Short mmCIF file of C-alpha atoms and ligand atoms in Angstrom, two decimals:
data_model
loop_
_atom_site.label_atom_id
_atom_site.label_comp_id
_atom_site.label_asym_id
_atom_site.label_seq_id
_atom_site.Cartn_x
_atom_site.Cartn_y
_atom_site.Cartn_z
CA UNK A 1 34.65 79.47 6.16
CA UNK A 2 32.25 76.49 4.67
CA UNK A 3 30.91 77.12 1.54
CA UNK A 4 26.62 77.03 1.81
CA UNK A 5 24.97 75.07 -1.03
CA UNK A 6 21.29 76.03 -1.47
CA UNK A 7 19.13 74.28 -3.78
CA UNK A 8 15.80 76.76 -4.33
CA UNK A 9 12.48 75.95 -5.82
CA UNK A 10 10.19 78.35 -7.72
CA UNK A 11 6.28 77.32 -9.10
CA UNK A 12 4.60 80.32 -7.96
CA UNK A 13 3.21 80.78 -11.43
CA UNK A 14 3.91 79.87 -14.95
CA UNK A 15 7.88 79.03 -14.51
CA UNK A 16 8.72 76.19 -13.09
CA UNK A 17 12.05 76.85 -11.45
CA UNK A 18 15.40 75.09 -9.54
CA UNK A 19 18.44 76.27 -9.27
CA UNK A 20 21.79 76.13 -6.88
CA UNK A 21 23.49 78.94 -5.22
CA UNK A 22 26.87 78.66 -3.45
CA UNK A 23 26.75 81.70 0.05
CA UNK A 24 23.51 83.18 -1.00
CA UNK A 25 25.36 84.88 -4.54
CA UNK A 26 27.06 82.91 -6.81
CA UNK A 27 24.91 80.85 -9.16
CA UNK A 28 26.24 77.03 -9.85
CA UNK A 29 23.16 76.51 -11.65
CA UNK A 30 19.74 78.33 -12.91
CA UNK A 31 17.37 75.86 -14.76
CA UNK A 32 14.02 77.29 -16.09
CA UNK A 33 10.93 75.53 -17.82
CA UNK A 34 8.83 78.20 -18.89
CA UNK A 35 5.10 77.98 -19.56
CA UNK A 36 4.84 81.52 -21.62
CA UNK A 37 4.47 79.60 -24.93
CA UNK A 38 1.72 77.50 -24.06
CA UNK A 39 -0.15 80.28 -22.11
CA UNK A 40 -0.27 82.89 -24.59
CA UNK A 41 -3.17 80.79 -26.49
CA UNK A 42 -5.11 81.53 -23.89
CA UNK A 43 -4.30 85.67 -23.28
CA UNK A 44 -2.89 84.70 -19.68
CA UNK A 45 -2.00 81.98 -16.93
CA UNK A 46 -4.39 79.31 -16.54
CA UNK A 47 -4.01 78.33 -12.97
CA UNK A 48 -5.47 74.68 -13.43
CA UNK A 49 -3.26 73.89 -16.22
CA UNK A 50 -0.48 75.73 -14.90
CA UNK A 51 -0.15 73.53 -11.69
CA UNK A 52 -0.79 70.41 -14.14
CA UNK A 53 2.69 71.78 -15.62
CA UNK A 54 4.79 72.46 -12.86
CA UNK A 55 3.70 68.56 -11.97
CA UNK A 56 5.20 67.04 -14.93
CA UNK A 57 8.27 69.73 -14.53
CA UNK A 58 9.41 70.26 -11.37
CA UNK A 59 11.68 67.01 -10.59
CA UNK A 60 13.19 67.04 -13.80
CA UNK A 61 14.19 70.96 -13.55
CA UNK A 62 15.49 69.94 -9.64
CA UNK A 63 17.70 66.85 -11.35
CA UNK A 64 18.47 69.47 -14.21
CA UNK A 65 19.90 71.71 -11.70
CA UNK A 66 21.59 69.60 -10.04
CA UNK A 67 23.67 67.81 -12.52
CA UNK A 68 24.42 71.37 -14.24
CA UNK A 69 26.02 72.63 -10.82
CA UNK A 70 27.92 69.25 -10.73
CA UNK A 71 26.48 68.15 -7.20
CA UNK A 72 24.03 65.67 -6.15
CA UNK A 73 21.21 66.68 -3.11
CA UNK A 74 24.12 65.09 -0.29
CA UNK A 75 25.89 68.44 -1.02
CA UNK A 76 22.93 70.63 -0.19
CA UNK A 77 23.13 72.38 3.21
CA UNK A 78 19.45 73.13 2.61
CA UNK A 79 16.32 73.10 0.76
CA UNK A 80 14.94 76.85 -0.10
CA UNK A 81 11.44 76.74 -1.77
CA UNK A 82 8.62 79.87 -2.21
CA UNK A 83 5.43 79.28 -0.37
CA UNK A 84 4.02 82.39 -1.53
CA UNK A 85 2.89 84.52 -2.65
CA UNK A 86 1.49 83.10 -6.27
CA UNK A 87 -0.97 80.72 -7.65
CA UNK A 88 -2.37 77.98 -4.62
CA UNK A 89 -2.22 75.11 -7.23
CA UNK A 90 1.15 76.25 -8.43
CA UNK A 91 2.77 76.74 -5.12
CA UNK A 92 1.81 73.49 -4.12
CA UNK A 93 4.00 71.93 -6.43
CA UNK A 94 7.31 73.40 -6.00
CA UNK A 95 6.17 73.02 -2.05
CA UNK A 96 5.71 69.45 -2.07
CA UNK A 97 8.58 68.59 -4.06
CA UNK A 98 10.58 70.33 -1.80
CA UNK A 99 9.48 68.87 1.18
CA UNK A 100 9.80 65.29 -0.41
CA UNK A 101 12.86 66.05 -0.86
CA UNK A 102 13.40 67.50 2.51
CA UNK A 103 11.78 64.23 4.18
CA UNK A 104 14.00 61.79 2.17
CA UNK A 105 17.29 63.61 2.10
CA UNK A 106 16.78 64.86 5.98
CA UNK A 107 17.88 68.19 5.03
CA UNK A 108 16.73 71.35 6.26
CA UNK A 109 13.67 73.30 4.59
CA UNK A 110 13.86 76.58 4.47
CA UNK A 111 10.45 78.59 3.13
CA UNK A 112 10.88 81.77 1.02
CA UNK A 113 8.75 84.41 0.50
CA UNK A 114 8.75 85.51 -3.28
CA UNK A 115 9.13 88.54 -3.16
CA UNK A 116 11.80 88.67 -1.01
CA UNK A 117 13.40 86.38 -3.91
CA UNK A 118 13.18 89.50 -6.41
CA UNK A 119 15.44 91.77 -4.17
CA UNK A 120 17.98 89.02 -4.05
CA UNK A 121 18.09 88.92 -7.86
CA UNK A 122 20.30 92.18 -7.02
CA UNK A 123 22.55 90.36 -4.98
CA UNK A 124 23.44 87.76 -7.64
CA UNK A 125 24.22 90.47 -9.91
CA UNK A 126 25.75 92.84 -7.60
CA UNK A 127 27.94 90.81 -5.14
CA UNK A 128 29.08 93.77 -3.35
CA UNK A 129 25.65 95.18 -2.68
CA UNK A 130 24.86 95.29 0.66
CA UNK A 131 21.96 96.44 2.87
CA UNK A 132 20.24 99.42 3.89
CA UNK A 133 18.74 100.19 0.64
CA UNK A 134 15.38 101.02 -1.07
CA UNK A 135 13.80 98.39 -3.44
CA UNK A 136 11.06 99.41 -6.29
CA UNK A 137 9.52 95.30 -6.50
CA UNK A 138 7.40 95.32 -9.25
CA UNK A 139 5.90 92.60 -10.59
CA UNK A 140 2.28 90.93 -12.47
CA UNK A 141 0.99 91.01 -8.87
CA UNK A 142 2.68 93.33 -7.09
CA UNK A 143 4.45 97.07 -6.86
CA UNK A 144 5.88 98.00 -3.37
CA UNK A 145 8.96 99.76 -2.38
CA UNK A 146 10.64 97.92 0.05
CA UNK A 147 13.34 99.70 2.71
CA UNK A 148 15.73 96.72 2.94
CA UNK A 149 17.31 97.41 6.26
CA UNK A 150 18.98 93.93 5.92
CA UNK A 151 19.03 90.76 4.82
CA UNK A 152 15.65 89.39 6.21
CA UNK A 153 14.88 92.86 7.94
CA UNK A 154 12.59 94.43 4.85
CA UNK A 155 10.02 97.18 5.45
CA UNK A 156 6.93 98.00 2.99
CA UNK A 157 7.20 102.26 2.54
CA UNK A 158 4.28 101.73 0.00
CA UNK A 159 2.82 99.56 -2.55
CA UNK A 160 -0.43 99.88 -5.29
CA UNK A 161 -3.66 100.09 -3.77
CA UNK A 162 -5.11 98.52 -7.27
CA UNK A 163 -3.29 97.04 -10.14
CA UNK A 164 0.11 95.99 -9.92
CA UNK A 165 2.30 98.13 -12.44
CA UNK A 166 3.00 94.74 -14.59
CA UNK A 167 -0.89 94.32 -14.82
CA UNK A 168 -1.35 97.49 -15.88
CA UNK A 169 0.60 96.95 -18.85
CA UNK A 170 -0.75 93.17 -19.77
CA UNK A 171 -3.38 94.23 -19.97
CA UNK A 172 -3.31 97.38 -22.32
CA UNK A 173 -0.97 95.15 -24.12
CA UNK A 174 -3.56 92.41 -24.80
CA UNK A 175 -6.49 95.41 -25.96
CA UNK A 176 -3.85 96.48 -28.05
CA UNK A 177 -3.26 92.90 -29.93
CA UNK A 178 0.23 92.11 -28.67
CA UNK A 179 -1.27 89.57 -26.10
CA UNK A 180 0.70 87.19 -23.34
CA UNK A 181 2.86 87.87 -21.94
CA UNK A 182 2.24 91.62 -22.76
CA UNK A 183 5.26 93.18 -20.94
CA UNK A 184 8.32 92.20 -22.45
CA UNK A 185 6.12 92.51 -26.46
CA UNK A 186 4.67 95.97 -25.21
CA UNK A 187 8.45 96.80 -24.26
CA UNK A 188 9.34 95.85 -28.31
CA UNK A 189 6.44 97.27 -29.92
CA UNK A 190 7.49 100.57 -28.38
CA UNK A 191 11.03 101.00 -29.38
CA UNK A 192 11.92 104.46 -31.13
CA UNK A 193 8.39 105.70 -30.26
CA UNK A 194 7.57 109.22 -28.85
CA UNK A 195 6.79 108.73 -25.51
CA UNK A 196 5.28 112.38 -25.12
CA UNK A 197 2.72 111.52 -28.37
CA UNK A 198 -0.57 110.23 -25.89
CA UNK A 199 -0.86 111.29 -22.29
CA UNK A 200 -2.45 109.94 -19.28
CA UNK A 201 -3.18 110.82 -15.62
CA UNK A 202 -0.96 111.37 -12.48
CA UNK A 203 -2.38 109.69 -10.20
CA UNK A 204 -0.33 110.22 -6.74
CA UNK A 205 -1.73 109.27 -3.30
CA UNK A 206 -1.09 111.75 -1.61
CA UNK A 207 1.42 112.15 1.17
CA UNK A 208 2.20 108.46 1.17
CA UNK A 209 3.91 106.18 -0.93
CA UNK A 210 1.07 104.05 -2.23
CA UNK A 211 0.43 103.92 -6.26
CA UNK A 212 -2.60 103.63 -7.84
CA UNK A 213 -2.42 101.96 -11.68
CA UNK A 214 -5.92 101.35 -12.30
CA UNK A 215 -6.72 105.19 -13.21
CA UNK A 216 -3.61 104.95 -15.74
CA UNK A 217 -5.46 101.39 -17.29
CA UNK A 218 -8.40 103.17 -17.59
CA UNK A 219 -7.64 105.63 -19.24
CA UNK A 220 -5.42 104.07 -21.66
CA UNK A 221 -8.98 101.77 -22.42
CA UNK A 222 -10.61 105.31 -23.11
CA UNK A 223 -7.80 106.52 -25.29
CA UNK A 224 -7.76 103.41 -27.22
CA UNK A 225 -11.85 103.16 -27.50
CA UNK A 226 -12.52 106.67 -28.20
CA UNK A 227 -10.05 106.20 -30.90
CA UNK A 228 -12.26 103.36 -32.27
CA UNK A 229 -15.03 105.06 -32.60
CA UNK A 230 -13.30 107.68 -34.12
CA UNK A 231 -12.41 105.63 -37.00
CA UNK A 232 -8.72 106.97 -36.35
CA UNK A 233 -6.05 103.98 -35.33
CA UNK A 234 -3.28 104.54 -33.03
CA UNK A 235 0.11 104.61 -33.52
CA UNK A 236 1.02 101.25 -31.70
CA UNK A 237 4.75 102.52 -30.89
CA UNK A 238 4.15 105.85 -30.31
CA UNK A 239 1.46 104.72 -27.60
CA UNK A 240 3.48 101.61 -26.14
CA UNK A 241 6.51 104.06 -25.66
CA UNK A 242 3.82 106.60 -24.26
CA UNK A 243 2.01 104.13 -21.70
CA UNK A 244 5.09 102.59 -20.68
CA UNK A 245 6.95 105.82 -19.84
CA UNK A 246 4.33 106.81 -18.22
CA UNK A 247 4.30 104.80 -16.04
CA UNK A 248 7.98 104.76 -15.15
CA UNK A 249 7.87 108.39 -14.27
CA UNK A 250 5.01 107.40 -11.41
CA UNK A 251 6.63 104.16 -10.52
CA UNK A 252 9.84 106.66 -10.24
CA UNK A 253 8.26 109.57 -8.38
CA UNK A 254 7.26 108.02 -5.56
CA UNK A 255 10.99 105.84 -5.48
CA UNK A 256 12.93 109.39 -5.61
CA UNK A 257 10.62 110.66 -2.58
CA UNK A 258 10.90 107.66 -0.39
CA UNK A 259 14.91 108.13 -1.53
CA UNK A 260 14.28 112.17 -0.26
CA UNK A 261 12.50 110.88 2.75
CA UNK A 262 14.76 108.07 4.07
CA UNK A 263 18.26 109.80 2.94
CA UNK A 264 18.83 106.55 1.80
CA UNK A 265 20.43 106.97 -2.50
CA UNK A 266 20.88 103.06 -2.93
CA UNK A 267 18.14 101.65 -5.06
CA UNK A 268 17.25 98.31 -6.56
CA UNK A 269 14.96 97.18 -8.89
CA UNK A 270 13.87 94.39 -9.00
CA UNK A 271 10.46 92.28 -10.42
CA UNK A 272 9.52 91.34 -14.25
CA UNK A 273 8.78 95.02 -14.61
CA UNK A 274 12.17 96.06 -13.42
CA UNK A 275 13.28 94.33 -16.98
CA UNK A 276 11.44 97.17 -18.80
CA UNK A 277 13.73 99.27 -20.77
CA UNK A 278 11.51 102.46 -20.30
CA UNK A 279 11.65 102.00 -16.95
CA UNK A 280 15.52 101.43 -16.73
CA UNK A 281 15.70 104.42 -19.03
CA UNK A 282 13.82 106.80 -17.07
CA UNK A 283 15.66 105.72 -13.92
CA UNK A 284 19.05 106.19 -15.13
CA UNK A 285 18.06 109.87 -15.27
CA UNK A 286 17.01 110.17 -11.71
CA UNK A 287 20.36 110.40 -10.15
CA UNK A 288 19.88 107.72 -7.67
CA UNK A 289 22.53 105.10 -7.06
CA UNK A 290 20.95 102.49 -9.24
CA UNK A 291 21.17 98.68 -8.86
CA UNK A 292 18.64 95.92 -11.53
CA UNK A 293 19.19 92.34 -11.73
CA UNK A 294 20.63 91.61 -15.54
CA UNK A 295 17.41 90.34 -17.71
CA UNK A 296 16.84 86.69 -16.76
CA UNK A 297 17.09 87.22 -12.90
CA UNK A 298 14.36 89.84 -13.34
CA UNK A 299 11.36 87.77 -13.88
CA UNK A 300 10.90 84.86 -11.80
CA UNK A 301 14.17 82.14 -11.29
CA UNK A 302 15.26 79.65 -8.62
CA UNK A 303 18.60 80.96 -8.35
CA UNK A 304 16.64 84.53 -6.48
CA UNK A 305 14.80 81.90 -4.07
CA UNK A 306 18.14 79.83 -3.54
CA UNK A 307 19.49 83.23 -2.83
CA UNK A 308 16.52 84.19 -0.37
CA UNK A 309 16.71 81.10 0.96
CA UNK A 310 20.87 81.49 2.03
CA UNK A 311 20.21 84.58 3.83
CA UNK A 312 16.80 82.75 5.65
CA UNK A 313 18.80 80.06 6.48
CA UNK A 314 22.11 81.38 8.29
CA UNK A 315 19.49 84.03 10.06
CA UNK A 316 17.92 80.35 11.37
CA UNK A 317 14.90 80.03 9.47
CA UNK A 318 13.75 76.20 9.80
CA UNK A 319 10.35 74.85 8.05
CA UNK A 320 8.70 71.73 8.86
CA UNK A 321 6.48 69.43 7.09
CA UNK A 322 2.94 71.80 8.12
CA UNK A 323 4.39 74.41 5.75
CA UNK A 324 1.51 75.30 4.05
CA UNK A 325 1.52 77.46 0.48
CA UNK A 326 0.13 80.86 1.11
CA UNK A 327 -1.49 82.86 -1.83
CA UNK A 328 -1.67 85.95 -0.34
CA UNK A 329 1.65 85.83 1.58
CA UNK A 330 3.14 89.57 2.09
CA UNK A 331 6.70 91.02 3.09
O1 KG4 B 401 8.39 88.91 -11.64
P1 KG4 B 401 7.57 88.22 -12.66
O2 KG4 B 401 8.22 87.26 -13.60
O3 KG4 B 401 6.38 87.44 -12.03
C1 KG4 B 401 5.71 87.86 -10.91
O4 KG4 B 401 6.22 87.56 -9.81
O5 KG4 B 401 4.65 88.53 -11.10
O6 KG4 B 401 6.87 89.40 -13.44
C2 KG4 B 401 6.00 89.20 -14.51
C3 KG4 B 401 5.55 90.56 -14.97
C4 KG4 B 401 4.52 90.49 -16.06
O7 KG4 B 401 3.51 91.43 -15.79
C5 KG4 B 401 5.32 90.84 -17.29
O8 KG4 B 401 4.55 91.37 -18.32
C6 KG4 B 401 6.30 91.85 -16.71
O9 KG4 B 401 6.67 91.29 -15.49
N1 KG4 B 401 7.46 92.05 -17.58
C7 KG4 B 401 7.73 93.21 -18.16
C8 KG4 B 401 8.87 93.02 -18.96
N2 KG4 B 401 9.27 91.73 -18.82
C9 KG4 B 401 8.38 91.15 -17.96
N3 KG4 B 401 7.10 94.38 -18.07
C10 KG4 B 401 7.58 95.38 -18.79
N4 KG4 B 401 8.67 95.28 -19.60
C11 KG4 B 401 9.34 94.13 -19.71
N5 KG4 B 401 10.41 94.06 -20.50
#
C-alpha cells in the first residue's frame, strides 16, 4: 500500500509547531519553536505577543520540517493543521499558513481538532495501540476522559466543570514562586517530597465523571496564606509532591471508574499534564493497562496533529478555504 505523507501545523498557543508523519505513526520529522522562555517574564502566555511569534515562526518551522524529513511539500498527500481549540490570534497563524500552503501547492487541507492531536501522541509512541480505549486528556485548558471508540469516533465520559487540572497547578506554582510554565518546575520542586505532609479536599461530582479543580486551588491558596500569616513557611517539596499527588489520585479516581463502568482496561494519557511524574506514578499503581506518549509528544507538537490529521484524512475529512479558527472548539 502507498505510504501517506502528512505535514501538520500546531500555533494553538505558545509553540509554534510543524512536523511530518509517514501513515498517521511514524515521525520523519518534529520541529518545535517554543515561546516558554520569553513568556515566563510575564507569569503566563500573552496572547497578543504570542500570535506576533508564531508570525515570525511558523514558515521557517514548516521549511525546518521539511528539509529534516528529507521531502519537499510535492510529497505531501495533505496538509493537517489545528483550528482549535487555543488562542484566536494564535490559531490564526498556523491556519493561514496552512491554507497558503494548501492554495499554492493544491493539496488537500485537512483541519484538526487539538485535542484529538493529544490522543494521537499515543499512537506515535505505541504503534500497536489500537482503538476502543479510554483517554485521561489533560491539559492548561482542558481535563476530559475521552472513550476512543476509534480513530475519529471519540466520546467525552466527563471533563472539569472549572479549572483544567494543568491550571490548577500553574497556578499554585506561580503563588508559590516557581512561576511559568509552573507544571513541569512544580513537577521538580517536588521530587523526594512527602506527598501525605499537606492535605486537600476530594472533591468528586457525584455519580458522573466530571472533575472539579477549583476547590483543590483554593484550598491550596488557603493553606499557603494561612501559613503566611502564621509566620510559618512551607516546605516547598513536601507541598509540590503533596498538591501534585493529590491531584493524580482525583484525576485517577474518576479514570479507574469510567475503566469499572465501560469494562474497557486500555488507558492513555495524554496532555502536558500526562508528562507529570506524580501522575505517571500514581497510575502505574492502578492496575490499568497503561499507555503515555514519551515526554516531548506530551505537551503540544506537530507530529500529534500530523498524526490526527492521517486518521482525518483517510476517514475523508476535506477543509476548504472558509475554515475558520475556533477558540472554543470541543471533541
Ligand atoms: O498540552 P499542553 O502543552 O498545552 C495545552 O494544550 O494546554 O499542556 C500544557 C500544560 C501546562 O499547564 C503545563 O504546566 C502542564 O501541561 N505540564 C505539566 C508538566 N509538563 C507540562 N504539568 C505537570 N507536570 C509536568 N511535568
Amino acid at each position: 500500500m502507498k505510504d501517506t505523507i502528512i505535514l501538520g501545523i500546531e500555533s494553538s498557543c505558545d509553540e509554534t509547531a510543524a512536523a511530518v508523519v509517514k501513515n498517521g505513526r511514524e515521525v520523519l520529522s518534529n520541529v518545535i519553536a517554543s515561546q516558554a522562555d520569553f513568556h515566563e517574564q510575564y507569569g503566563g502566555v500573552v496572547p497578543e505577543l504570542a500570535s506576533r511569534m508564531h508570525v515570525d515562526a511558523v514558515y521557517p518551522c514548516i521549511d525546518d520540517a521539511l528539509n529534516k524529513a528529507g521531502i519537499t511539500l510535492d510529497y505531501v498527500d495533505a496538509i493537517a493543521v489545528t483550528y482549535g481549540p487555543g488562542l484566536v490570534g494564535a490559531l490564526l497563524v498556523g491556519l493561514s499558513a496552512a491554507k497558503g500552503l494548501a492554495l499554492v501547492s493544491g493539496k488537500p487541507l485537512v483541519g484538526v481538532n487539538h485535542l484529538m492531536g493529544h490522543i494521537c501522541s499515543n499512537y506515535i509512541c505505541f504503534p500497536e495501540l489500537q482503538p476502543p480505549f479510554l483517554c485521561l486528556l489533560a491539559s492548561g485548558g482542558n481535563t476530559q476522559i475521552v472513550h476512543v471508540k476509534d480513530y475519529t469516533d471519540l466520546t467525552v465520559l466527563g471533563r472539569t466543570r472549572d479549572d483544567a487540572a494543568g491550571e490548577a497547578i500553574d497556578k499554585i506554582s506561580r503563588v508559590i514562586g516557581l512561576g511559568y510554565p509552573g507544571g513541569p518546575k512544580m513537577d521538580k520542586a517536588g521530587q523526594g517530597g512527602n506527598p501525605e505532609a499537606y492535605s486537600f479536599p476530594l472533591n468528586h461530582m457525584g455519580d458522573t465523571l466530571d472533575y472539579s479543580f477549583s476547590g483543590i486551588k483554593t484550598a491550596a491558596l488557603n493553606l499557603i496564606n494561612q501559613s503566611k500569616q502564621k509566620g510559618e513557611e512551607i516546605d516547598l517539596c513536601d507541598f509540590a509532591a503533596s498538591y501534585q499527588t493529590h491531584i493524580a489520585k482525583v484525576l485517577l479516581h474518576n479514570l479507574i471508574k469510567a475503566s469499572k463502568q465501560t469494562g474497557i482496561k486500555k488507558v492513555c494519557l495524554a496532555g502536558g499534564v500526562s508528562a507529570n511524574s506524580f501522575l505517571r506514578a500514581e497510575a502505574a499503581k492502578s492496575g490499568l493497562d497503561l499507555y503515555y506518549p514519551s515526554l516531548g509528544l506530551c505537551t503540544d507538537n506537530g507530529a500529534m496533529i500530523a498524526s490526527a490529521g492521517y486518521f482525518e484524512y483517510i476517514k475523508g475529512t476535506r477543509h476548504d478555504m472558509s475554515l475558520n479558527a475556533l477558540p472554543s472548539l470541543k471533541l
